[in-house]
Tab-separated table of C-alpha atoms and ligand atoms in Angstrom:
chain	number	residue	atom	x	y	z
A	1	MET	CA	6.385	26.967	-5.876
A	2	PRO	CA	2.695	25.651	-5.017
A	3	PHE	CA	0.952	22.821	-6.388
A	4	THR	CA	-1.444	25.274	-8.021
A	5	LYS	CA	1.290	26.121	-10.476
A	6	LEU	CA	2.045	22.556	-11.603
A	7	GLY	CA	-0.612	22.195	-14.138
A	8	LEU	CA	-2.651	19.528	-12.122
A	9	HIS	CA	-6.135	18.566	-12.601
A	10	PRO	CA	-8.332	20.016	-9.800
A	11	ASP	CA	-9.151	16.309	-8.474
A	12	LEU	CA	-5.644	15.762	-8.082
A	13	LEU	CA	-5.064	19.228	-6.385
A	14	HIS	CA	-7.763	18.285	-4.068
A	15	ALA	CA	-6.118	14.792	-3.352
A	16	VAL	CA	-2.962	16.447	-2.803
A	17	ARG	CA	-4.649	19.060	-0.373
A	18	SER	CA	-6.224	16.290	1.356
A	19	MET	CA	-2.942	14.321	2.085
A	20	GLY	CA	-1.854	17.566	3.620
A	21	PHE	CA	1.071	18.114	1.076
A	22	THR	CA	1.486	22.260	1.293
A	23	ALA	CA	4.239	22.478	-1.499
A	24	PRO	CA	5.781	20.123	-3.817
A	25	THR	CA	9.190	18.364	-2.924
A	26	PRO	CA	11.808	19.431	-5.305
A	27	ILE	CA	11.562	16.010	-7.719
A	28	GLN	CA	7.724	16.679	-7.948
A	29	GLU	CA	8.125	20.166	-8.838
A	30	ARG	CA	10.746	19.412	-11.822
A	31	ALA	CA	9.259	15.978	-12.943
A	32	ILE	CA	5.523	16.910	-12.613
A	33	PRO	CA	5.532	19.527	-15.415
A	34	SER	CA	7.380	17.505	-18.034
A	35	ALA	CA	5.893	14.492	-17.325
A	36	LEU	CA	2.395	16.194	-17.772
A	37	GLU	CA	4.145	17.593	-21.240
A	38	GLY	CA	4.662	13.826	-22.150
A	39	ARG	CA	8.347	13.992	-21.876
A	40	ASP	CA	10.337	10.726	-20.694
A	41	VAL	CA	12.000	11.420	-17.366
A	42	LEU	CA	15.170	10.169	-16.033
A	43	GLY	CA	14.773	10.869	-12.299
A	44	CYS	CA	17.639	10.505	-9.792
A	45	ALA	CA	16.298	11.096	-6.346
A	46	GLN	CA	16.784	9.404	-2.829
A	47	THR	CA	14.166	7.492	-1.090
A	48	GLY	CA	11.775	9.891	0.830
A	49	SER	CA	11.954	12.300	-1.748
A	50	GLY	CA	8.357	12.216	-2.905
A	51	LYS	CA	9.205	10.395	-6.233
A	52	THR	CA	6.285	8.063	-6.125
A	53	ALA	CA	3.435	10.959	-6.319
A	54	ALA	CA	5.935	12.489	-8.807
A	55	PHE	CA	4.971	10.050	-11.380
A	56	ALA	CA	1.420	8.945	-9.901
A	57	LEU	CA	0.051	12.086	-10.401
A	58	PRO	CA	0.970	12.708	-14.006
A	59	ILE	CA	-0.014	9.275	-14.844
A	60	LEU	CA	-3.555	9.850	-13.015
A	61	GLN	CA	-3.760	13.233	-14.992
A	62	ARG	CA	-3.428	11.517	-18.555
A	63	LEU	CA	-6.042	8.910	-17.564
A	64	LEU	CA	-8.378	11.817	-16.510
A	65	SER	CA	-7.727	14.020	-19.515
A	66	ARG	CA	-7.831	11.219	-22.142
A	67	PRO	CA	-10.587	8.682	-22.201
A	68	GLY	CA	-9.380	5.268	-22.968
A	69	ARG	CA	-10.060	1.820	-21.902
A	70	GLY	CA	-8.120	-1.243	-20.539
A	71	THR	CA	-4.877	-1.200	-18.887
A	72	ARG	CA	-2.770	2.246	-19.597
A	73	ALA	CA	-0.350	2.541	-17.255
A	74	LEU	CA	2.184	0.092	-15.993
A	75	VAL	CA	4.678	0.678	-13.095
A	76	ILE	CA	7.350	-1.851	-12.425
A	77	VAL	CA	9.141	-2.183	-8.988
A	78	PRO	CA	11.529	-4.401	-7.366
A	79	THR	CA	9.882	-5.718	-4.181
A	80	ARG	CA	6.564	-6.316	-3.153
A	81	GLU	CA	6.488	-3.998	-0.366
A	82	LEU	CA	7.407	-1.486	-2.707
A	83	ALA	CA	4.562	-2.127	-4.867
A	84	ALA	CA	1.988	-1.930	-2.016
A	85	GLN	CA	3.407	1.209	-1.022
A	86	VAL	CA	3.176	2.547	-4.756
A	87	GLU	CA	-0.415	1.457	-5.064
A	88	THR	CA	-1.074	3.304	-1.678
A	89	THR	CA	0.195	6.353	-3.105
A	90	PHE	CA	-1.922	5.933	-6.305
A	91	ARG	CA	-5.162	5.279	-4.198
A	92	ASP	CA	-4.278	8.634	-2.334
A	93	CYS	CA	-3.577	10.611	-5.054
A	94	GLY	CA	-6.299	9.312	-6.978
A	95	ARG	CA	-9.083	9.139	-4.266
A	96	PHE	CA	-11.234	11.808	-6.221
A	97	THR	CA	-10.888	10.064	-9.608
A	98	PRO	CA	-12.527	6.423	-10.715
A	99	HIS	CA	-8.964	5.287	-11.656
A	100	LYS	CA	-7.624	2.352	-9.445
A	101	ALA	CA	-4.276	0.434	-9.362
A	102	ALA	CA	-4.039	-3.317	-9.314
A	103	VAL	CA	-1.111	-4.804	-7.709
A	104	ILE	CA	0.317	-7.895	-9.154
A	105	ILE	CA	3.179	-9.419	-7.048
A	106	GLY	CA	4.545	-12.847	-6.292
A	107	GLY	CA	3.941	-14.771	-3.078
A	108	VAL	CA	0.006	-14.440	-3.339
A	109	GLY	CA	-2.754	-16.339	-5.202
A	110	TYR	CA	-3.202	-16.007	-8.916
A	111	HIS	CA	-6.809	-15.723	-9.060
A	112	GLY	CA	-7.494	-12.259	-7.860
A	113	GLN	CA	-4.796	-10.982	-9.906
A	114	ARG	CA	-6.133	-12.567	-13.119
A	115	GLN	CA	-9.615	-10.915	-12.523
A	116	ALA	CA	-8.267	-7.486	-12.024
A	117	LEU	CA	-6.449	-8.319	-15.210
A	118	ALA	CA	-9.364	-9.145	-17.076
A	119	GLN	CA	-11.475	-6.161	-15.853
A	120	GLY	CA	-8.696	-4.246	-17.460
A	121	ALA	CA	-7.494	-2.157	-14.412
A	122	PRO	CA	-6.077	1.131	-15.689
A	123	ILE	CA	-2.701	0.829	-13.884
A	124	LEU	CA	-0.976	-2.030	-12.932
A	125	VAL	CA	2.030	-1.674	-10.156
A	126	ALA	CA	3.891	-4.917	-10.710
A	127	THR	CA	6.932	-6.945	-9.875
A	128	PRO	CA	8.947	-8.337	-12.854
A	129	GLY	CA	8.562	-12.036	-12.482
A	130	ARG	CA	4.543	-12.156	-11.469
A	131	LEU	CA	4.073	-10.033	-14.386
A	132	LEU	CA	6.046	-12.284	-16.892
A	133	ASP	CA	4.189	-15.030	-15.238
A	134	HIS	CA	0.984	-13.605	-16.332
A	135	MET	CA	2.095	-12.226	-19.554
A	136	ARG	CA	3.291	-16.029	-20.696
A	137	GLU	CA	0.052	-17.643	-19.827
A	138	GLY	CA	-1.978	-15.024	-21.783
A	139	ALA	CA	-3.745	-13.541	-18.981
A	140	ILE	CA	-2.277	-9.985	-19.715
A	141	LYS	CA	-1.969	-7.818	-22.816
A	142	LEU	CA	0.316	-4.914	-22.570
A	143	GLY	CA	-0.007	-3.239	-25.972
A	144	GLY	CA	-2.142	-0.568	-24.879
A	145	ILE	CA	0.335	0.789	-22.186
A	146	GLU	CA	0.819	4.407	-22.750
A	147	GLN	CA	2.925	5.192	-19.751
A	148	LEU	CA	5.544	2.875	-18.202
A	149	VAL	CA	7.572	3.783	-14.908
A	150	LEU	CA	10.680	1.763	-13.821
A	151	ASP	CA	10.834	2.832	-10.204
A	152	GLU	CA	14.295	1.922	-8.193
A	153	ALA	CA	15.620	0.721	-11.325
A	154	ASP	CA	19.305	0.398	-9.602
A	155	ARG	CA	17.708	-1.993	-7.131
A	156	MET	CA	16.049	-3.802	-10.046
A	157	LEU	CA	19.540	-4.247	-11.658
A	158	ASP	CA	21.024	-5.400	-8.505
A	159	MET	CA	18.516	-7.828	-8.152
A	160	GLY	CA	18.990	-9.420	-11.700
A	161	PHE	CA	15.800	-8.103	-12.972
A	162	MET	CA	16.938	-6.579	-16.409
A	163	PRO	CA	16.531	-9.631	-18.569
A	164	ALA	CA	12.969	-9.934	-17.178
A	165	ILE	CA	12.410	-6.124	-17.853
A	166	ARG	CA	13.958	-6.412	-21.406
A	167	GLU	CA	11.414	-9.320	-22.232
A	168	ILE	CA	8.420	-7.016	-20.816
A	169	LEU	CA	9.554	-4.127	-22.750
A	170	GLY	CA	9.602	-6.065	-26.122
A	171	LYS	CA	5.889	-6.109	-25.601
A	172	LEU	CA	5.195	-2.741	-25.435
A	173	SER	CA	4.181	-0.117	-27.871
A	174	ARG	CA	7.169	2.126	-28.646
A	175	GLU	CA	4.616	4.978	-28.546
A	176	ARG	CA	4.746	5.326	-24.813
A	177	GLN	CA	5.922	7.589	-22.157
A	178	THR	CA	8.493	6.226	-19.934
A	179	MET	CA	9.800	7.422	-16.694
A	180	LEU	CA	12.709	5.908	-15.039
A	181	PHE	CA	13.634	6.617	-11.191
A	182	SER	CA	16.878	5.406	-9.613
A	183	ALA	CA	18.805	6.446	-6.500
A	184	THR	CA	21.960	6.337	-8.357
A	185	LEU	CA	22.842	7.042	-11.849
A	186	GLY	CA	25.728	4.839	-12.820
A	187	PRO	CA	26.867	3.737	-15.941
A	188	GLU	CA	24.746	0.581	-15.826
A	189	ILE	CA	21.693	2.716	-15.384
A	190	GLU	CA	22.693	5.155	-18.306
A	191	ARG	CA	22.570	1.882	-20.341
A	192	VAL	CA	19.442	0.878	-19.285
A	193	ALA	CA	17.944	4.457	-19.695
A	194	SER	CA	19.509	4.481	-23.458
A	195	PHE	CA	16.964	1.574	-24.313
A	196	THR	CA	14.183	2.511	-22.495
A	197	LEU	CA	14.056	6.679	-22.719
A	198	ARG	CA	13.509	8.893	-25.459
A	199	ASN	CA	15.327	12.121	-25.242
A	200	PRO	CA	14.512	12.204	-21.454
A	201	VAL	CA	14.574	15.011	-19.164
A	202	ARG	CA	17.270	14.375	-16.693
A	203	ILE	CA	16.512	15.480	-13.015
A	204	GLU	CA	19.036	15.165	-10.571
A	205	ILE	CA	17.642	16.025	-7.053
A	206	SER	CA	20.848	15.248	-5.081
A	207	ARG	CA	23.894	13.567	-5.464
A	208	PRO	CA	23.190	9.989	-5.346
A	209	SER	CA	25.425	9.142	-2.465
A	210	THR	CA	23.674	11.682	-0.195
A	211	VAL	CA	21.872	11.270	3.104
A	212	ALA	CA	18.869	13.364	3.519
A	213	GLU	CA	19.591	16.289	5.915
A	214	GLY	CA	18.267	16.001	9.521
A	215	ILE	CA	19.744	12.372	10.005
A	216	SER	CA	22.193	12.218	12.665
A	217	GLN	CA	24.684	9.440	12.127
A	218	VAL	CA	27.009	7.452	14.811
A	219	VAL	CA	29.039	4.432	14.895
A	220	TYR	CA	29.537	2.331	18.018
A	221	PRO	CA	32.512	-0.025	17.660
A	222	VAL	CA	31.966	-2.967	19.755
A	223	ASP	CA	33.325	-6.664	20.172
A	224	PRO	CA	31.100	-8.819	17.764
A	225	ARG	CA	29.806	-10.906	20.815
A	226	GLN	CA	28.614	-8.026	22.643
A	227	LYS	CA	26.523	-6.694	19.747
A	228	PRO	CA	23.288	-8.205	21.069
A	229	ASP	CA	23.891	-6.621	24.626
A	230	LEU	CA	24.976	-3.252	23.461
A	231	LEU	CA	21.782	-3.332	21.190
A	232	VAL	CA	19.526	-3.513	23.722
A	233	ALA	CA	21.452	-1.205	25.907
A	234	ILE	CA	21.256	1.501	23.185
A	235	LEU	CA	17.433	0.936	22.333
A	236	GLU	CA	16.911	1.456	26.206
A	237	ALA	CA	18.876	4.416	26.419
A	238	SER	CA	17.359	6.012	23.257
A	239	GLN	CA	13.611	5.520	23.888
A	240	ILE	CA	12.976	4.342	20.539
A	241	ARG	CA	9.380	5.038	19.526
A	242	SER	CA	9.499	3.187	16.277
A	243	GLY	CA	12.865	1.773	14.859
A	244	VAL	CA	14.052	-0.388	11.806
A	245	ILE	CA	17.161	-2.760	12.687
A	246	PHE	CA	18.824	-3.886	9.627
A	247	CYS	CA	20.497	-7.436	9.756
A	248	ARG	CA	22.715	-8.837	6.801
A	249	THR	CA	21.078	-12.371	6.895
A	250	LYS	CA	17.464	-13.783	7.126
A	251	HIS	CA	18.743	-16.075	10.056
A	252	GLY	CA	20.528	-13.346	11.941
A	253	ALA	CA	17.395	-11.491	11.734
A	254	ASP	CA	15.493	-14.175	13.096
A	255	ARG	CA	17.727	-14.850	15.869
A	256	LEU	CA	18.030	-11.194	16.634
A	257	ALA	CA	14.272	-10.714	16.669
A	258	ARG	CA	14.070	-13.872	19.167
A	259	ARG	CA	16.251	-12.231	21.593
A	260	LEU	CA	14.894	-8.941	21.675
A	261	LYS	CA	11.366	-10.474	22.294
A	262	GLU	CA	12.883	-12.143	25.115
A	263	ARG	CA	14.290	-8.913	26.306
A	264	GLY	CA	10.311	-7.523	26.161
A	265	PHE	CA	10.610	-5.408	22.983
A	266	SER	CA	7.600	-5.419	20.889
A	267	ILE	CA	9.273	-6.713	17.401
A	268	GLY	CA	8.296	-7.484	13.974
A	269	VAL	CA	10.410	-9.372	11.504
A	270	LEU	CA	10.637	-8.776	7.679
A	271	HIS	CA	12.459	-10.823	5.353
A	272	ALA	CA	12.239	-12.783	1.993
A	273	ASN	CA	11.358	-16.108	3.943
A	274	ARG	CA	8.257	-14.573	5.365
A	275	THR	CA	4.856	-15.277	3.560
A	276	GLN	CA	3.615	-12.112	1.911
A	277	GLY	CA	0.338	-12.336	4.501
A	278	GLN	CA	2.864	-11.983	7.304
A	279	ARG	CA	4.943	-9.266	5.537
A	280	THR	CA	1.554	-7.377	5.084
A	281	SER	CA	0.211	-7.829	8.654
A	282	THR	CA	3.693	-6.967	10.152
A	283	MET	CA	4.021	-3.676	8.163
A	284	GLU	CA	0.378	-2.893	9.237
A	285	ASP	CA	1.287	-3.537	12.766
A	286	PHE	CA	4.123	-1.301	12.615
A	287	ARG	CA	2.391	1.514	10.669
A	288	ARG	CA	-0.460	1.303	13.398
A	289	GLY	CA	2.096	1.382	16.221
A	290	ARG	CA	1.395	-1.989	17.565
A	291	VAL	CA	4.805	-3.015	16.864
A	292	GLN	CA	7.677	-0.386	18.014
A	293	ILE	CA	10.565	-2.132	16.269
A	294	LEU	CA	11.191	-3.939	12.732
A	295	VAL	CA	13.836	-6.290	12.310
A	296	ALA	CA	14.413	-6.428	8.635
A	297	THR	CA	16.993	-7.573	5.887
A	298	ASP	CA	17.881	-5.247	2.909
A	299	ILE	CA	15.621	-6.422	0.340
A	300	ALA	CA	12.610	-6.851	2.390
A	301	ALA	CA	12.989	-3.218	3.940
A	302	ARG	CA	12.972	-1.729	0.589
A	303	GLY	CA	9.829	0.339	0.063
A	304	ILE	CA	8.998	0.560	3.969
A	305	ASP	CA	7.318	4.202	4.181
A	306	VAL	CA	6.437	5.024	7.373
A	307	ARG	CA	6.512	8.584	8.460
A	308	GLU	CA	7.260	8.321	12.132
A	309	VAL	CA	10.396	5.681	11.872
A	310	SER	CA	12.832	7.816	14.710
A	311	HIS	CA	15.659	5.089	14.480
A	312	VAL	CA	17.582	3.251	12.144
A	313	VAL	CA	20.104	0.855	13.670
A	314	ASN	CA	22.296	-1.075	11.236
A	315	TYR	CA	23.050	-4.298	13.309
A	316	ASP	CA	25.536	-5.454	10.623
A	317	LEU	CA	27.186	-3.123	8.376
A	318	PRO	CA	25.636	-3.672	4.878
A	319	ARG	CA	28.145	-4.407	2.334
A	320	HIS	CA	27.291	-2.383	-0.216
A	321	PRO	CA	27.512	1.532	0.655
A	322	GLU	CA	24.187	2.236	-1.740
A	323	ASP	CA	22.274	-0.076	0.829
A	324	TYR	CA	23.247	1.960	3.810
A	325	VAL	CA	22.040	5.088	1.821
A	326	HIS	CA	18.746	3.039	1.470
A	327	ARG	CA	18.627	1.808	5.020
A	328	VAL	CA	18.912	5.486	6.634
A	329	GLY	CA	16.485	6.955	4.440
A	330	ARG	CA	13.886	4.885	6.220
A	331	THR	CA	14.176	7.681	8.680
A	332	ALA	CA	13.556	11.100	8.170
A	333	ARG	CA	11.485	10.720	5.310
A	334	ALA	CA	9.729	13.706	3.814
A	335	TYR	CA	12.821	15.837	5.183
A	336	GLY	CA	12.004	15.185	8.999
A	337	ALA	CA	14.739	14.364	11.406
A	338	GLY	CA	15.955	10.929	12.574
A	339	ASP	CA	18.715	8.821	14.000
A	340	ALA	CA	21.160	6.222	12.182
A	341	ILE	CA	23.142	4.241	14.524
A	342	SER	CA	25.351	1.642	13.170
A	343	LEU	CA	27.093	-1.261	15.381
A	344	MET	CA	30.800	-1.934	14.103
A	345	ALA	CA	32.822	-5.092	14.990
A	346	PRO	CA	36.365	-4.565	14.230
A	347	ASP	CA	36.125	-6.865	11.016
A	348	GLU	CA	33.313	-4.432	9.650
A	349	GLN	CA	35.663	-1.676	9.739
A	350	PRO	CA	36.413	-2.107	5.783
A	351	PHE	CA	32.548	-1.787	5.038
A	352	LEU	CA	32.347	1.225	7.181
A	353	SER	CA	35.358	2.888	5.473
A	354	ALA	CA	33.456	2.186	1.957
A	355	ILE	CA	30.486	3.991	3.453
A	356	GLU	CA	32.178	6.946	4.466
A	357	ARG	CA	34.241	7.200	1.284
A	358	PHE	CA	30.837	6.682	-0.531
A	359	VAL	CA	28.695	9.548	1.558
A	360	GLY	CA	31.832	11.478	1.934
A	361	THR	CA	31.506	11.983	5.665
A	362	THR	CA	33.537	10.168	8.799
A	363	PHE	CA	31.026	9.429	11.364
A	364	PRO	CA	31.711	10.285	14.933
A	365	ARG	CA	32.461	6.846	17.120
A	366	ALA	CA	30.539	6.577	20.015
A	367	MET	CA	30.804	4.748	23.364
A	368	LEU	CA	27.652	3.985	25.614
A	369	PRO	CA	28.351	5.173	28.915
A	370	ASN	CA	27.709	2.738	31.527
A	371	PHE	CA	27.819	-0.450	29.419
A	372	ASN	CA	30.250	-2.974	30.430
A	373	TYR	CA	32.657	-3.248	27.469
A	374	THR	CA	34.736	-6.577	27.690
A	375	VAL	CA	37.135	-5.060	24.873
A	376	PRO	CA	37.706	-1.302	24.836
A	377	PRO	CA	36.409	-0.149	21.716
A	378	LEU	CA	38.462	1.722	19.148
A	379	LEU	CA	37.065	5.182	19.132
A	380	THR	CA	39.580	6.655	16.319
A	381	PRO	CA	38.786	6.246	12.729
A	382	PRO	CA	41.831	4.447	10.660
A	383	LYS	CA	43.677	7.217	8.989
A	384	PRO	CA	42.718	7.388	5.307
A	385	LYS	CA	45.502	5.399	3.272
A	386	THR	CA	48.079	7.679	1.383
A	387	PHE	CA	49.216	7.412	-2.042
A	388	GLN	CA	52.453	6.162	-0.789
A	389	ASP	CA	50.806	3.376	1.403
A	390	LEU	CA	48.874	2.206	-1.348
A	391	ARG	CA	51.873	2.243	-3.935
A	392	TRP	CA	54.550	0.482	-1.752
A	393	GLY	CA	52.697	-1.379	1.025
A	394	ARG	CA	53.803	-1.109	4.598
A	395	HIS	CA	56.081	-4.013	4.394
A	396	ARG	CA	58.135	-2.792	1.222
A	397	ARG	CA	58.291	0.636	2.999
A	398	SER	CA	59.851	-0.805	6.302
A	399	THR	CA	62.090	-2.815	4.264
A	400	ARG	CA	63.450	0.121	2.378
A	401	ARG	CA	63.877	2.019	5.643
A	402	PHE	CA	65.789	-1.038	7.279
A	403	ARG	CA	68.198	-1.104	4.014
A	404	ARG	CA	68.839	2.519	4.542
A	405	LEU	CA	69.609	2.273	7.937
A	406	SER	CA	71.909	-0.739	7.854
B	1	LIG	P1	8.534	8.511	-1.762
B	1	LIG	O1	9.631	9.202	-1.839
B	1	LIG	O2	7.485	8.637	-2.761
B	1	LIG	O3	8.541	7.245	-0.859
B	1	LIG	O4	7.809	9.464	-0.368
B	1	LIG	C1	8.108	9.501	0.884
B	1	LIG	C2	7.131	10.254	1.796
B	1	LIG	O5	6.972	11.708	1.300
B	1	LIG	C3	5.743	9.716	1.633
B	1	LIG	O6	5.353	9.388	2.972
B	1	LIG	C4	4.733	10.837	0.987
B	1	LIG	O7	3.513	10.456	1.637
B	1	LIG	C5	5.634	11.969	1.535
B	1	LIG	N1	5.415	12.936	0.647
B	1	LIG	C6	5.190	12.818	-0.825
B	1	LIG	N2	5.380	14.229	-1.453
B	1	LIG	C7	5.114	15.198	-0.508
B	1	LIG	C8	4.973	16.458	-0.372
B	1	LIG	N3	5.062	17.126	-1.280
B	1	LIG	N4	4.835	17.093	0.977
B	1	LIG	C9	4.989	16.319	2.033
B	1	LIG	N5	5.171	15.064	1.997
B	1	LIG	C10	5.210	14.303	0.822
């Protein structure tokens, strides 16, 4: 279906064309017409699916078609990076309209934000904590909000933002349109949906645990002491144009970044201990190709949207399988191709098994040729446990066999 069939305003169609989008993505095709009718939307869509434009275009259309004053649309997102990303999408989609989005996030000064609020920016893109700060000091009135978006609601749940969101919701008019987007739809999200949405259109684009097609996924088993050297060898062998390397901790990310810099790679670091200014300039350098590789933690990397990410490397395997899906979603965005490489120490096997169960695939194990392994890597995945194993456990079974034999 072409964009022209979705019922969008000519100024928005013009913007979509100027961004080079030729056809709506599946989430856009299904969410935009319902959102334009004013329906609430419950959208389950992966990162990279085009969900931001799926809510930004209907919001801009309402602002264009119904005159009004003050702040009329609010988008709540879990992280500062995602807020910046969403604001960019509003800027791109709204470039032929007078409507601008203001960003309300922590880690930066209050003054500019207070000014934007006083001027009544029509759209606010906010993280929950800073939004609440402004609400509590009376800098912001949300009574005029006609459209609300909760973006990446699963992540907001994980990050413990639900009490803040309930408090914010309590200040909004019931007469509003609400759109909730989440990468997964578990019982907790359903509960959030039940108190935020009214008779929503449900749109599930793909199974929540799927990884976009076009991503090749491979695992390199390795002794933990050799992880840094193997990583360098892989980076050199794969001629990575632009990659994101995920670490589990902030200190781990700093340490790895130092080592890679020493080996001559151009590296940016993204984690929660970096100031907002540092994070913004790192992202800008990465986007412009001045930095080749980002070393990041999960939360900081949420919302990274760079078309050209060719490789995602899991230096540490994530503890939550959902994070794996989010991580590898940084590559092959908007249905391109990409590589996801995971380094696995033996004690990370249980995390890998959980991920493989979650995405429903066993990833191929690989060995890097010409790399000097000190411990031979185990290249066969462990056999899945049978029902009998789980029921009796190895020890009990062998005792029973022993009794039978004796
Ligand atoms: P999102 O899932 O909103 O983070 O979007 C992921 C990427 O897809 C962004 O780089 C968008 O610019 C891009 N994108 C969104 N909609 C389309 C479309 N209809 N055609 C091509 N690319 C798109």
